[in-house]
Amino acid sequence: MLRFGLIGFPIAHSLSPWIHNRLLEDQQLNGSYELFEIEPADFNKEILNLKKKELDGFNVTVPYKERIIEYLDEIDEAARFLGAVNTVKVKDGKWIGYNTDGVGYVTSIADRYPEHLKELSEVLILGSGGAARGIYYALLQRGISRVDIANRTVAKAEHIIDDLNGREKSSPLSIEEAERKLDKYDIVVQTSSVGMSPNDQQSIVKVDKKLDGALFSDIVYRPKLTMFLKQAQEFGADLHFGYEMLFHQAVYAFKIWTNTSPETKKILIDFERKLEGE
Ligand code: ATR
């Protein structure tokens, strides 16, 4: 019997149990995925209790992606660079930290839109928080030739680029500059929380140029069709949705824990239906 779970606060509405239970089912594995909601004041004590539970792996979400690091025995390179861990694998009693956010996102684009994500693609990331950092890392790892980052606070975009020695492939931009050249990219990824429900009338940029042949992507998954994506659709872009990133970062964690390759197409369709029904 495999035991997985999630730590975070609050997590009662997490979609992870649904995804992982379907993946376990798909692989005909006997296992469970439990929620361990930990109050911030109890973190240090509860994390030691978790060590005793002999889980096979667990996910880590807000607000513990950084705090978990000091409890790990090992950390992989991406997670170390990102300074954030969202997946822990337990191997021979040791806790090994990973970060599947960026790579999950890039995998989800590669799966669905391989024609958009080629080495010669030019990509623009909007925003410079933790999600932007993970996606930037994963895009550079994949060898993408140009990845610019635009942010309201341009210095934060500069920081991310410099942390990865990305100056040859990347320019930091203001939101206004990005807005003016939105039609110059193959892929534009929105990584900020702007447009998230209940502020679903907001968009980080105004889209007002023809975008035929481009892919526009938003990591916000509520609503599914954000104002950013809605505008892009009106100007002819293909769309990639936030729920796909959410799904694929979970699949990536599952693969790390189980060394399996689940068939995800049908589960993803069901996941989209589940979200629409909520
Ligand atoms: P994460 O959860 O990914 O770490 P975060 O640190 O909250 O997110 O970062 C959110 C991102 O959204 C930042 O890039 C932030 O811009 P600043 O760095 O200038 O603060 C961006 N963001 C949030 N609200 C915004 C707004 N109203 N307009 C433009 N950008 C905004």
PDB file of C-alpha atoms and ligand atoms in Angstrom:
ATOM      1  CA  MET A   1       0.000   0.000   0.000  1.00  0.00           C
ATOM      2  CA  LEU A   2       1.470   3.340  -1.108  1.00  0.00           C
ATOM      3  CA  ARG A   3       0.872   6.413   1.006  1.00  0.00           C
ATOM      4  CA  PHE A   4       1.054   9.894  -0.411  1.00  0.00           C
ATOM      5  CA  GLY A   5      -0.238  13.220   0.818  1.00  0.00           C
ATOM      6  CA  LEU A   6      -0.173  16.980   0.837  1.00  0.00           C
ATOM      7  CA  ILE A   7       0.965  19.493   3.436  1.00  0.00           C
ATOM      8  CA  GLY A   8      -0.087  23.132   3.341  1.00  0.00           C
ATOM      9  CA  PHE A   9      -2.536  25.616   4.815  1.00  0.00           C
ATOM     10  CA  PRO A  10      -5.376  25.890   3.968  1.00  0.00           C
ATOM     11  CA  ILE A  11      -5.800  22.815   1.760  1.00  0.00           C
ATOM     12  CA  ALA A  12      -9.370  21.610   2.243  1.00  0.00           C
ATOM     13  CA  HIS A  13     -10.263  22.531  -1.354  1.00  0.00           C
ATOM     14  CA  SER A  14      -7.152  21.046  -2.942  1.00  0.00           C
ATOM     15  CA  LEU A  15      -7.615  19.278  -6.272  1.00  0.00           C
ATOM     16  CA  SER A  16      -4.540  17.099  -5.716  1.00  0.00           C
ATOM     17  CA  PRO A  17      -6.380  14.145  -4.105  1.00  0.00           C
ATOM     18  CA  TRP A  18      -8.647  13.855  -7.134  1.00  0.00           C
ATOM     19  CA  ILE A  19      -5.689  13.839  -9.553  1.00  0.00           C
ATOM     20  CA  HIS A  20      -3.545  11.416  -7.571  1.00  0.00           C
ATOM     21  CA  ASN A  21      -6.378   8.994  -6.910  1.00  0.00           C
ATOM     22  CA  ARG A  22      -7.059   8.846 -10.646  1.00  0.00           C
ATOM     23  CA  LEU A  23      -3.370   8.269 -11.369  1.00  0.00           C
ATOM     24  CA  LEU A  24      -3.204   5.463  -8.792  1.00  0.00           C
ATOM     25  CA  GLU A  25      -6.282   3.906 -10.361  1.00  0.00           C
ATOM     26  CA  ASP A  26      -4.829   4.234 -13.864  1.00  0.00           C
ATOM     27  CA  GLN A  27      -1.669   2.431 -12.743  1.00  0.00           C
ATOM     28  CA  GLN A  28      -3.681  -0.157 -10.763  1.00  0.00           C
ATOM     29  CA  LEU A  29      -1.688   0.732  -7.685  1.00  0.00           C
ATOM     30  CA  ASN A  30      -3.062   0.284  -4.210  1.00  0.00           C
ATOM     31  CA  GLY A  31      -2.529   3.592  -2.457  1.00  0.00           C
ATOM     32  CA  SER A  32      -3.925   6.666  -0.777  1.00  0.00           C
ATOM     33  CA  TYR A  33      -3.448  10.447  -0.899  1.00  0.00           C
ATOM     34  CA  GLU A  34      -4.164  12.207   2.371  1.00  0.00           C
ATOM     35  CA  LEU A  35      -4.460  15.864   3.322  1.00  0.00           C
ATOM     36  CA  PHE A  36      -2.287  17.025   6.222  1.00  0.00           C
ATOM     37  CA  GLU A  37      -3.405  20.544   6.972  1.00  0.00           C
ATOM     38  CA  ILE A  38      -0.822  22.121   9.276  1.00  0.00           C
ATOM     39  CA  GLU A  39      -1.316  25.435  11.055  1.00  0.00           C
ATOM     40  CA  PRO A  40       1.744  27.687  10.641  1.00  0.00           C
ATOM     41  CA  ALA A  41       2.366  27.804  14.411  1.00  0.00           C
ATOM     42  CA  ASP A  42       2.516  23.970  14.546  1.00  0.00           C
ATOM     43  CA  PHE A  43       4.755  23.455  11.531  1.00  0.00           C
ATOM     44  CA  ASN A  44       7.982  22.388  13.258  1.00  0.00           C
ATOM     45  CA  LYS A  45       6.205  19.907  15.521  1.00  0.00           C
ATOM     46  CA  GLU A  46       3.906  18.493  12.838  1.00  0.00           C
ATOM     47  CA  ILE A  47       6.656  17.995  10.328  1.00  0.00           C
ATOM     48  CA  LEU A  48       8.462  15.738  12.806  1.00  0.00           C
ATOM     49  CA  ASN A  49       5.218  13.774  13.266  1.00  0.00           C
ATOM     50  CA  LEU A  50       5.042  13.428   9.502  1.00  0.00           C
ATOM     51  CA  LYS A  51       8.493  11.801   9.509  1.00  0.00           C
ATOM     52  CA  LYS A  52       7.031   9.028  11.661  1.00  0.00           C
ATOM     53  CA  LYS A  53       4.143   8.365   9.311  1.00  0.00           C
ATOM     54  CA  GLU A  54       6.336   6.566   6.779  1.00  0.00           C
ATOM     55  CA  LEU A  55       4.795   8.093   3.699  1.00  0.00           C
ATOM     56  CA  ASP A  56       6.193   7.236   0.267  1.00  0.00           C
ATOM     57  CA  GLY A  57       6.013  10.862  -0.820  1.00  0.00           C
ATOM     58  CA  PHE A  58       4.101  14.075  -0.358  1.00  0.00           C
ATOM     59  CA  ASN A  59       3.400  17.399  -2.012  1.00  0.00           C
ATOM     60  CA  VAL A  60       4.089  20.709  -0.367  1.00  0.00           C
ATOM     61  CA  THR A  61       2.024  23.796  -1.036  1.00  0.00           C
ATOM     62  CA  VAL A  62       1.621  27.328   0.264  1.00  0.00           C
ATOM     63  CA  PRO A  63       2.931  28.475   2.733  1.00  0.00           C
ATOM     64  CA  TYR A  64       5.552  25.722   3.248  1.00  0.00           C
ATOM     65  CA  LYS A  65       7.457  25.397  -0.036  1.00  0.00           C
ATOM     66  CA  GLU A  66      10.464  27.194   1.455  1.00  0.00           C
ATOM     67  CA  ARG A  67      10.141  26.123   5.096  1.00  0.00           C
ATOM     68  CA  ILE A  68      10.284  22.428   4.193  1.00  0.00           C
ATOM     69  CA  ILE A  69      13.833  22.733   2.837  1.00  0.00           C
ATOM     70  CA  GLU A  70      15.620  22.543   6.181  1.00  0.00           C
ATOM     71  CA  TYR A  71      13.928  19.180   6.876  1.00  0.00           C
ATOM     72  CA  LEU A  72      15.173  17.521   3.680  1.00  0.00           C
ATOM     73  CA  ASP A  73      18.053  15.062   3.401  1.00  0.00           C
ATOM     74  CA  GLU A  74      18.631  15.896  -0.278  1.00  0.00           C
ATOM     75  CA  ILE A  75      17.390  18.451  -2.771  1.00  0.00           C
ATOM     76  CA  ASP A  76      17.500  18.287  -6.553  1.00  0.00           C
ATOM     77  CA  GLU A  77      19.125  20.990  -8.619  1.00  0.00           C
ATOM     78  CA  ALA A  78      15.976  22.716  -9.899  1.00  0.00           C
ATOM     79  CA  ALA A  79      14.455  22.941  -6.422  1.00  0.00           C
ATOM     80  CA  ARG A  80      17.698  24.255  -5.011  1.00  0.00           C
ATOM     81  CA  PHE A  81      17.861  26.990  -7.638  1.00  0.00           C
ATOM     82  CA  LEU A  82      14.202  27.862  -7.175  1.00  0.00           C
ATOM     83  CA  GLY A  83      14.534  27.859  -3.388  1.00  0.00           C
ATOM     84  CA  ALA A  84      11.170  26.098  -3.253  1.00  0.00           C
ATOM     85  CA  VAL A  85      10.056  22.477  -2.999  1.00  0.00           C
ATOM     86  CA  ASN A  86       6.613  21.203  -3.959  1.00  0.00           C
ATOM     87  CA  THR A  87       7.320  17.464  -3.991  1.00  0.00           C
ATOM     88  CA  VAL A  88       9.132  15.218  -1.525  1.00  0.00           C
ATOM     89  CA  LYS A  89      10.025  11.621  -2.320  1.00  0.00           C
ATOM     90  CA  VAL A  90      10.790   9.328   0.593  1.00  0.00           C
ATOM     91  CA  LYS A  91      13.524   6.847  -0.301  1.00  0.00           C
ATOM     92  CA  ASP A  92      14.970   4.501   2.322  1.00  0.00           C
ATOM     93  CA  GLY A  93      13.641   6.888   4.958  1.00  0.00           C
ATOM     94  CA  LYS A  94      15.353   9.893   3.379  1.00  0.00           C
ATOM     95  CA  TRP A  95      13.418  12.968   2.256  1.00  0.00           C
ATOM     96  CA  ILE A  96      14.399  14.192  -1.215  1.00  0.00           C
ATOM     97  CA  GLY A  97      12.982  17.536  -2.418  1.00  0.00           C
ATOM     98  CA  TYR A  98      11.928  18.404  -5.973  1.00  0.00           C
ATOM     99  CA  ASN A  99      10.094  21.211  -7.703  1.00  0.00           C
ATOM    100  CA  THR A 100       7.731  20.096 -10.477  1.00  0.00           C
ATOM    101  CA  ASP A 101       5.949  23.429 -11.109  1.00  0.00           C
ATOM    102  CA  GLY A 102       8.053  24.722 -14.000  1.00  0.00           C
ATOM    103  CA  VAL A 103       8.786  21.400 -15.613  1.00  0.00           C
ATOM    104  CA  GLY A 104       5.126  20.383 -15.264  1.00  0.00           C
ATOM    105  CA  TYR A 105       4.117  23.528 -17.042  1.00  0.00           C
ATOM    106  CA  VAL A 106       6.595  23.129 -19.884  1.00  0.00           C
ATOM    107  CA  THR A 107       5.633  19.457 -20.264  1.00  0.00           C
ATOM    108  CA  SER A 108       2.003  20.422 -20.567  1.00  0.00           C
ATOM    109  CA  ILE A 109       2.775  22.815 -23.430  1.00  0.00           C
ATOM    110  CA  ALA A 110       5.058  20.297 -25.125  1.00  0.00           C
ATOM    111  CA  ASP A 111       2.343  17.620 -24.879  1.00  0.00           C
ATOM    112  CA  ARG A 112      -0.413  19.665 -26.346  1.00  0.00           C
ATOM    113  CA  TYR A 113       1.362  22.157 -28.582  1.00  0.00           C
ATOM    114  CA  PRO A 114       4.643  20.618 -29.733  1.00  0.00           C
ATOM    115  CA  GLU A 115       4.559  22.873 -32.808  1.00  0.00           C
ATOM    116  CA  HIS A 116       4.723  25.974 -30.593  1.00  0.00           C
ATOM    117  CA  LEU A 117       7.554  24.859 -28.328  1.00  0.00           C
ATOM    118  CA  LYS A 118      10.665  24.407 -30.435  1.00  0.00           C
ATOM    119  CA  GLU A 119      14.247  25.364 -29.712  1.00  0.00           C
ATOM    120  CA  LEU A 120      13.900  28.410 -31.923  1.00  0.00           C
ATOM    121  CA  SER A 121      10.723  29.579 -30.215  1.00  0.00           C
ATOM    122  CA  GLU A 122      10.646  33.019 -28.645  1.00  0.00           C
ATOM    123  CA  VAL A 123       8.836  33.117 -25.338  1.00  0.00           C
ATOM    124  CA  LEU A 124       7.681  35.972 -23.110  1.00  0.00           C
ATOM    125  CA  ILE A 125       6.951  35.455 -19.422  1.00  0.00           C
ATOM    126  CA  LEU A 126       4.713  38.029 -17.703  1.00  0.00           C
ATOM    127  CA  GLY A 127       5.331  38.342 -13.950  1.00  0.00           C
ATOM    128  CA  SER A 128       8.321  37.513 -11.769  1.00  0.00           C
ATOM    129  CA  GLY A 129       7.077  35.545  -8.739  1.00  0.00           C
ATOM    130  CA  GLY A 130       7.859  31.927  -7.833  1.00  0.00           C
ATOM    131  CA  ALA A 131       5.881  30.501 -10.748  1.00  0.00           C
ATOM    132  CA  ALA A 132       7.713  32.692 -13.276  1.00  0.00           C
ATOM    133  CA  ARG A 133      11.053  31.579 -11.859  1.00  0.00           C
ATOM    134  CA  GLY A 134      10.147  27.884 -12.204  1.00  0.00           C
ATOM    135  CA  ILE A 135       8.879  28.284 -15.744  1.00  0.00           C
ATOM    136  CA  TYR A 136      11.934  30.325 -16.757  1.00  0.00           C
ATOM    137  CA  TYR A 137      14.231  27.632 -15.376  1.00  0.00           C
ATOM    138  CA  ALA A 138      12.390  24.862 -17.219  1.00  0.00           C
ATOM    139  CA  LEU A 139      12.355  26.769 -20.527  1.00  0.00           C
ATOM    140  CA  LEU A 140      16.108  27.406 -20.388  1.00  0.00           C
ATOM    141  CA  GLN A 141      16.694  23.755 -19.487  1.00  0.00           C
ATOM    142  CA  ARG A 142      14.825  22.832 -22.636  1.00  0.00           C
ATOM    143  CA  GLY A 143      17.158  24.974 -24.701  1.00  0.00           C
ATOM    144  CA  ILE A 144      14.599  27.540 -25.848  1.00  0.00           C
ATOM    145  CA  SER A 145      16.454  30.286 -27.718  1.00  0.00           C
ATOM    146  CA  ARG A 146      14.743  33.410 -26.362  1.00  0.00           C
ATOM    147  CA  VAL A 147      12.878  33.845 -23.091  1.00  0.00           C
ATOM    148  CA  ASP A 148      12.166  37.451 -22.092  1.00  0.00           C
ATOM    149  CA  ILE A 149      10.594  38.363 -18.756  1.00  0.00           C
ATOM    150  CA  ALA A 150       8.344  41.384 -18.200  1.00  0.00           C
ATOM    151  CA  ASN A 151       7.321  42.609 -14.784  1.00  0.00           C
ATOM    152  CA  ARG A 152       5.792  45.636 -13.095  1.00  0.00           C
ATOM    153  CA  THR A 153       8.931  45.766 -10.957  1.00  0.00           C
ATOM    154  CA  VAL A 154      11.566  45.285 -13.669  1.00  0.00           C
ATOM    155  CA  ALA A 155      14.359  44.665 -11.144  1.00  0.00           C
ATOM    156  CA  LYS A 156      12.685  41.380 -10.149  1.00  0.00           C
ATOM    157  CA  ALA A 157      12.749  40.177 -13.762  1.00  0.00           C
ATOM    158  CA  GLU A 158      16.430  41.157 -13.935  1.00  0.00           C
ATOM    159  CA  HIS A 159      17.127  39.138 -10.798  1.00  0.00           C
ATOM    160  CA  ILE A 160      15.661  35.963 -12.208  1.00  0.00           C
ATOM    161  CA  ILE A 161      17.610  36.347 -15.454  1.00  0.00           C
ATOM    162  CA  ASP A 162      20.890  37.067 -13.677  1.00  0.00           C
ATOM    163  CA  ASP A 163      20.433  34.192 -11.227  1.00  0.00           C
ATOM    164  CA  LEU A 164      20.476  31.848 -14.213  1.00  0.00           C
ATOM    165  CA  ASN A 165      23.083  33.705 -16.279  1.00  0.00           C
ATOM    166  CA  GLY A 166      20.401  34.219 -18.898  1.00  0.00           C
ATOM    167  CA  ARG A 167      21.445  37.601 -20.315  1.00  0.00           C
ATOM    168  CA  GLU A 168      22.289  36.197 -23.762  1.00  0.00           C
ATOM    169  CA  LYS A 169      18.842  34.752 -24.240  1.00  0.00           C
ATOM    170  CA  SER A 170      16.724  37.101 -22.179  1.00  0.00           C
ATOM    171  CA  SER A 171      15.854  40.751 -21.705  1.00  0.00           C
ATOM    172  CA  PRO A 172      13.992  42.172 -18.743  1.00  0.00           C
ATOM    173  CA  LEU A 173      11.063  44.328 -19.874  1.00  0.00           C
ATOM    174  CA  SER A 174       8.506  46.640 -18.355  1.00  0.00           C
ATOM    175  CA  ILE A 175       4.850  45.669 -18.723  1.00  0.00           C
ATOM    176  CA  GLU A 176       4.396  48.589 -21.157  1.00  0.00           C
ATOM    177  CA  GLU A 177       7.241  47.401 -23.397  1.00  0.00           C
ATOM    178  CA  ALA A 178       5.849  43.892 -23.336  1.00  0.00           C
ATOM    179  CA  GLU A 179       2.408  45.161 -24.261  1.00  0.00           C
ATOM    180  CA  ARG A 180       3.824  46.906 -27.336  1.00  0.00           C
ATOM    181  CA  LYS A 181       5.550  43.762 -28.646  1.00  0.00           C
ATOM    182  CA  LEU A 182       3.137  41.026 -27.604  1.00  0.00           C
ATOM    183  CA  ASP A 183       2.749  39.967 -31.240  1.00  0.00           C
ATOM    184  CA  LYS A 184       6.485  39.291 -31.606  1.00  0.00           C
ATOM    185  CA  TYR A 185       6.480  36.050 -29.586  1.00  0.00           C
ATOM    186  CA  ASP A 186       5.575  32.432 -30.319  1.00  0.00           C
ATOM    187  CA  ILE A 187       4.440  31.876 -26.736  1.00  0.00           C
ATOM    188  CA  VAL A 188       3.327  34.363 -24.057  1.00  0.00           C
ATOM    189  CA  VAL A 189       2.886  33.022 -20.520  1.00  0.00           C
ATOM    190  CA  GLN A 190       0.984  34.944 -17.844  1.00  0.00           C
ATOM    191  CA  THR A 191       2.296  33.925 -14.393  1.00  0.00           C
ATOM    192  CA  SER A 192       0.922  36.583 -12.035  1.00  0.00           C
ATOM    193  CA  SER A 193      -2.236  36.344  -9.981  1.00  0.00           C
ATOM    194  CA  VAL A 194      -3.830  39.194 -11.960  1.00  0.00           C
ATOM    195  CA  GLY A 195      -7.189  38.052 -13.351  1.00  0.00           C
ATOM    196  CA  MET A 196      -7.801  35.400 -10.708  1.00  0.00           C
ATOM    197  CA  SER A 197     -11.374  35.097  -9.499  1.00  0.00           C
ATOM    198  CA  PRO A 198     -13.019  37.263  -8.131  1.00  0.00           C
ATOM    199  CA  ASN A 199     -10.939  39.843 -10.080  1.00  0.00           C
ATOM    200  CA  ASP A 200     -11.709  38.173 -13.353  1.00  0.00           C
ATOM    201  CA  GLN A 201     -12.206  41.411 -15.279  1.00  0.00           C
ATOM    202  CA  GLN A 202      -8.497  42.268 -14.898  1.00  0.00           C
ATOM    203  CA  SER A 203      -5.635  41.463 -17.234  1.00  0.00           C
ATOM    204  CA  ILE A 204      -1.941  42.230 -16.694  1.00  0.00           C
ATOM    205  CA  VAL A 205      -1.723  43.531 -20.291  1.00  0.00           C
ATOM    206  CA  LYS A 206      -4.096  44.853 -22.896  1.00  0.00           C
ATOM    207  CA  VAL A 207      -4.050  42.712 -26.021  1.00  0.00           C
ATOM    208  CA  ASP A 208      -4.779  44.659 -29.218  1.00  0.00           C
ATOM    209  CA  LYS A 209      -2.753  43.101 -32.036  1.00  0.00           C
ATOM    210  CA  LYS A 210      -3.272  40.187 -34.389  1.00  0.00           C
ATOM    211  CA  LEU A 211      -1.779  37.048 -32.850  1.00  0.00           C
ATOM    212  CA  ASP A 212      -2.357  34.325 -35.444  1.00  0.00           C
ATOM    213  CA  GLY A 213      -0.028  31.381 -34.870  1.00  0.00           C
ATOM    214  CA  ALA A 214       0.929  32.369 -31.310  1.00  0.00           C
ATOM    215  CA  LEU A 215       0.173  30.445 -28.135  1.00  0.00           C
ATOM    216  CA  PHE A 216      -1.081  32.387 -25.118  1.00  0.00           C
ATOM    217  CA  SER A 217      -1.021  30.705 -21.756  1.00  0.00           C
ATOM    218  CA  ASP A 218      -2.217  31.641 -18.268  1.00  0.00           C
ATOM    219  CA  ILE A 219      -1.337  29.840 -15.046  1.00  0.00           C
ATOM    220  CA  VAL A 220      -4.508  31.177 -13.404  1.00  0.00           C
ATOM    221  CA  TYR A 221      -7.081  28.365 -13.514  1.00  0.00           C
ATOM    222  CA  ARG A 222     -10.095  30.066 -11.931  1.00  0.00           C
ATOM    223  CA  PRO A 223     -11.678  31.256 -14.165  1.00  0.00           C
ATOM    224  CA  LYS A 224     -10.591  28.880 -16.915  1.00  0.00           C
ATOM    225  CA  LEU A 225     -10.891  31.585 -19.568  1.00  0.00           C
ATOM    226  CA  THR A 226      -9.181  34.578 -17.933  1.00  0.00           C
ATOM    227  CA  MET A 227      -9.525  38.080 -19.349  1.00  0.00           C
ATOM    228  CA  PHE A 228      -5.949  37.753 -20.632  1.00  0.00           C
ATOM    229  CA  LEU A 229      -6.816  34.571 -22.559  1.00  0.00           C
ATOM    230  CA  LYS A 230     -10.154  35.902 -23.712  1.00  0.00           C
ATOM    231  CA  GLN A 231      -8.508  38.906 -25.351  1.00  0.00           C
ATOM    232  CA  ALA A 232      -5.815  36.699 -26.908  1.00  0.00           C
ATOM    233  CA  GLN A 233      -8.481  34.396 -28.314  1.00  0.00           C
ATOM    234  CA  GLU A 234     -10.247  37.353 -29.922  1.00  0.00           C
ATOM    235  CA  PHE A 235      -6.987  38.262 -31.665  1.00  0.00           C
ATOM    236  CA  GLY A 236      -6.466  34.755 -33.034  1.00  0.00           C
ATOM    237  CA  ALA A 237      -4.048  33.103 -30.560  1.00  0.00           C
ATOM    238  CA  ASP A 238      -4.191  29.435 -29.524  1.00  0.00           C
ATOM    239  CA  LEU A 239      -4.832  29.007 -25.804  1.00  0.00           C
ATOM    240  CA  HIS A 240      -3.213  26.945 -23.083  1.00  0.00           C
ATOM    241  CA  PHE A 241      -4.980  26.901 -19.721  1.00  0.00           C
ATOM    242  CA  GLY A 242      -3.936  27.044 -16.066  1.00  0.00           C
ATOM    243  CA  TYR A 243      -5.665  23.771 -15.186  1.00  0.00           C
ATOM    244  CA  GLU A 244      -3.243  22.015 -17.555  1.00  0.00           C
ATOM    245  CA  MET A 245      -0.266  23.230 -15.546  1.00  0.00           C
ATOM    246  CA  LEU A 246      -1.906  22.246 -12.285  1.00  0.00           C
ATOM    247  CA  PHE A 247      -2.545  18.792 -13.688  1.00  0.00           C
ATOM    248  CA  HIS A 248       0.920  18.228 -15.124  1.00  0.00           C
ATOM    249  CA  GLN A 249       2.840  19.339 -12.059  1.00  0.00           C
ATOM    250  CA  ALA A 250       0.864  16.678 -10.187  1.00  0.00           C
ATOM    251  CA  VAL A 251       1.570  14.040 -12.841  1.00  0.00           C
ATOM    252  CA  TYR A 252       5.256  14.876 -12.672  1.00  0.00           C
ATOM    253  CA  ALA A 253       5.266  14.405  -8.895  1.00  0.00           C
ATOM    254  CA  PHE A 254       3.457  11.068  -9.297  1.00  0.00           C
ATOM    255  CA  LYS A 255       6.092   9.923 -11.786  1.00  0.00           C
ATOM    256  CA  ILE A 256       8.885  10.837  -9.360  1.00  0.00           C
ATOM    257  CA  TRP A 257       7.217   8.817  -6.592  1.00  0.00           C
ATOM    258  CA  THR A 258       6.222   5.752  -8.605  1.00  0.00           C
ATOM    259  CA  ASN A 259       8.574   5.567 -11.623  1.00  0.00           C
ATOM    260  CA  THR A 260       5.537   4.984 -13.839  1.00  0.00           C
ATOM    261  CA  SER A 261       4.283   6.705 -17.010  1.00  0.00           C
ATOM    262  CA  PRO A 262       0.517   7.102 -16.668  1.00  0.00           C
ATOM    263  CA  GLU A 263      -1.651   7.673 -19.723  1.00  0.00           C
ATOM    264  CA  THR A 264      -2.898  11.173 -18.924  1.00  0.00           C
ATOM    265  CA  LYS A 265      -5.044  12.303 -21.869  1.00  0.00           C
ATOM    266  CA  LYS A 266      -8.351  10.942 -20.634  1.00  0.00           C
ATOM    267  CA  ILE A 267      -7.720  11.920 -17.004  1.00  0.00           C
ATOM    268  CA  LEU A 268      -6.981  15.494 -18.117  1.00  0.00           C
ATOM    269  CA  ILE A 269     -10.299  15.690 -19.991  1.00  0.00           C
ATOM    270  CA  ASP A 270     -12.132  14.424 -16.893  1.00  0.00           C
ATOM    271  CA  PHE A 271     -10.229  16.915 -14.749  1.00  0.00           C
ATOM    272  CA  GLU A 272     -11.340  19.798 -16.954  1.00  0.00           C
ATOM    273  CA  ARG A 273     -14.951  18.572 -16.655  1.00  0.00           C
ATOM    274  CA  LYS A 274     -14.617  18.332 -12.896  1.00  0.00           C
ATOM    275  CA  LEU A 275     -13.379  21.928 -12.660  1.00  0.00           C
ATOM    276  CA  GLU A 276     -16.166  23.177 -14.904  1.00  0.00           C
ATOM    277  CA  GLY A 277     -18.717  21.409 -12.724  1.00  0.00           C
ATOM    278  CA  GLU A 278     -17.497  23.077  -9.541  1.00  0.00           C
TER     279      GLU A 278
HETATM  280  P1  ATR B   1       4.128  33.685  -6.726  1.00  0.00           P
HETATM  281  O1  ATR B   1       3.008  33.060  -5.986  1.00  0.00           O
HETATM  282  O2  ATR B   1       4.203  33.176  -8.159  1.00  0.00           O
HETATM  283  O3  ATR B   1       5.453  33.672  -6.034  1.00  0.00           O
HETATM  284  P2  ATR B   1       4.045  36.551  -6.249  1.00  0.00           P
HETATM  285  O4  ATR B   1       5.354  36.592  -5.601  1.00  0.00           O
HETATM  286  O5  ATR B   1       2.836  36.969  -5.512  1.00  0.00           O
HETATM  287  O6  ATR B   1       3.680  35.173  -6.914  1.00  0.00           O
HETATM  288  O7  ATR B   1       4.218  37.411  -7.584  1.00  0.00           O
HETATM  289  C1  ATR B   1       3.182  37.830  -8.268  1.00  0.00           C
HETATM  290  C2  ATR B   1       3.617  38.481  -9.573  1.00  0.00           C
HETATM  291  O8  ATR B   1       2.458  39.153 -10.013  1.00  0.00           O
HETATM  292  C3  ATR B   1       4.704  39.530  -9.439  1.00  0.00           C
HETATM  293  O9  ATR B   1       5.457  39.502 -10.622  1.00  0.00           O
HETATM  294  C4  ATR B   1       3.909  40.838  -9.329  1.00  0.00           C
HETATM  295  O10 ATR B   1       4.565  41.993  -9.807  1.00  0.00           O
HETATM  296  P3  ATR B   1       5.596  42.814  -8.855  1.00  0.00           P
HETATM  297  O11 ATR B   1       6.837  41.993  -8.808  1.00  0.00           O
HETATM  298  O12 ATR B   1       5.795  44.106  -9.549  1.00  0.00           O
HETATM  299  O13 ATR B   1       4.917  42.949  -7.529  1.00  0.00           O
HETATM  300  C5  ATR B   1       2.762  40.522 -10.245  1.00  0.00           C
HETATM  301  N1  ATR B   1       1.575  41.332  -9.960  1.00  0.00           N
HETATM  302  C6  ATR B   1       0.719  41.193  -8.939  1.00  0.00           C
HETATM  303  N2  ATR B   1      -0.270  42.112  -9.013  1.00  0.00           N
HETATM  304  C7  ATR B   1      -0.020  42.857 -10.129  1.00  0.00           C
HETATM  305  C8  ATR B   1      -0.683  43.949 -10.779  1.00  0.00           C
HETATM  306  N3  ATR B   1      -1.821  44.444 -10.295  1.00  0.00           N
HETATM  307  N4  ATR B   1      -0.146  44.434 -11.916  1.00  0.00           N
HETATM  308  C9  ATR B   1       1.000  43.900 -12.418  1.00  0.00           C
HETATM  309  N5  ATR B   1       1.661  42.885 -11.852  1.00  0.00           N
HETATM  310  C10 ATR B   1       1.164  42.356 -10.738  1.00  0.00           C
END
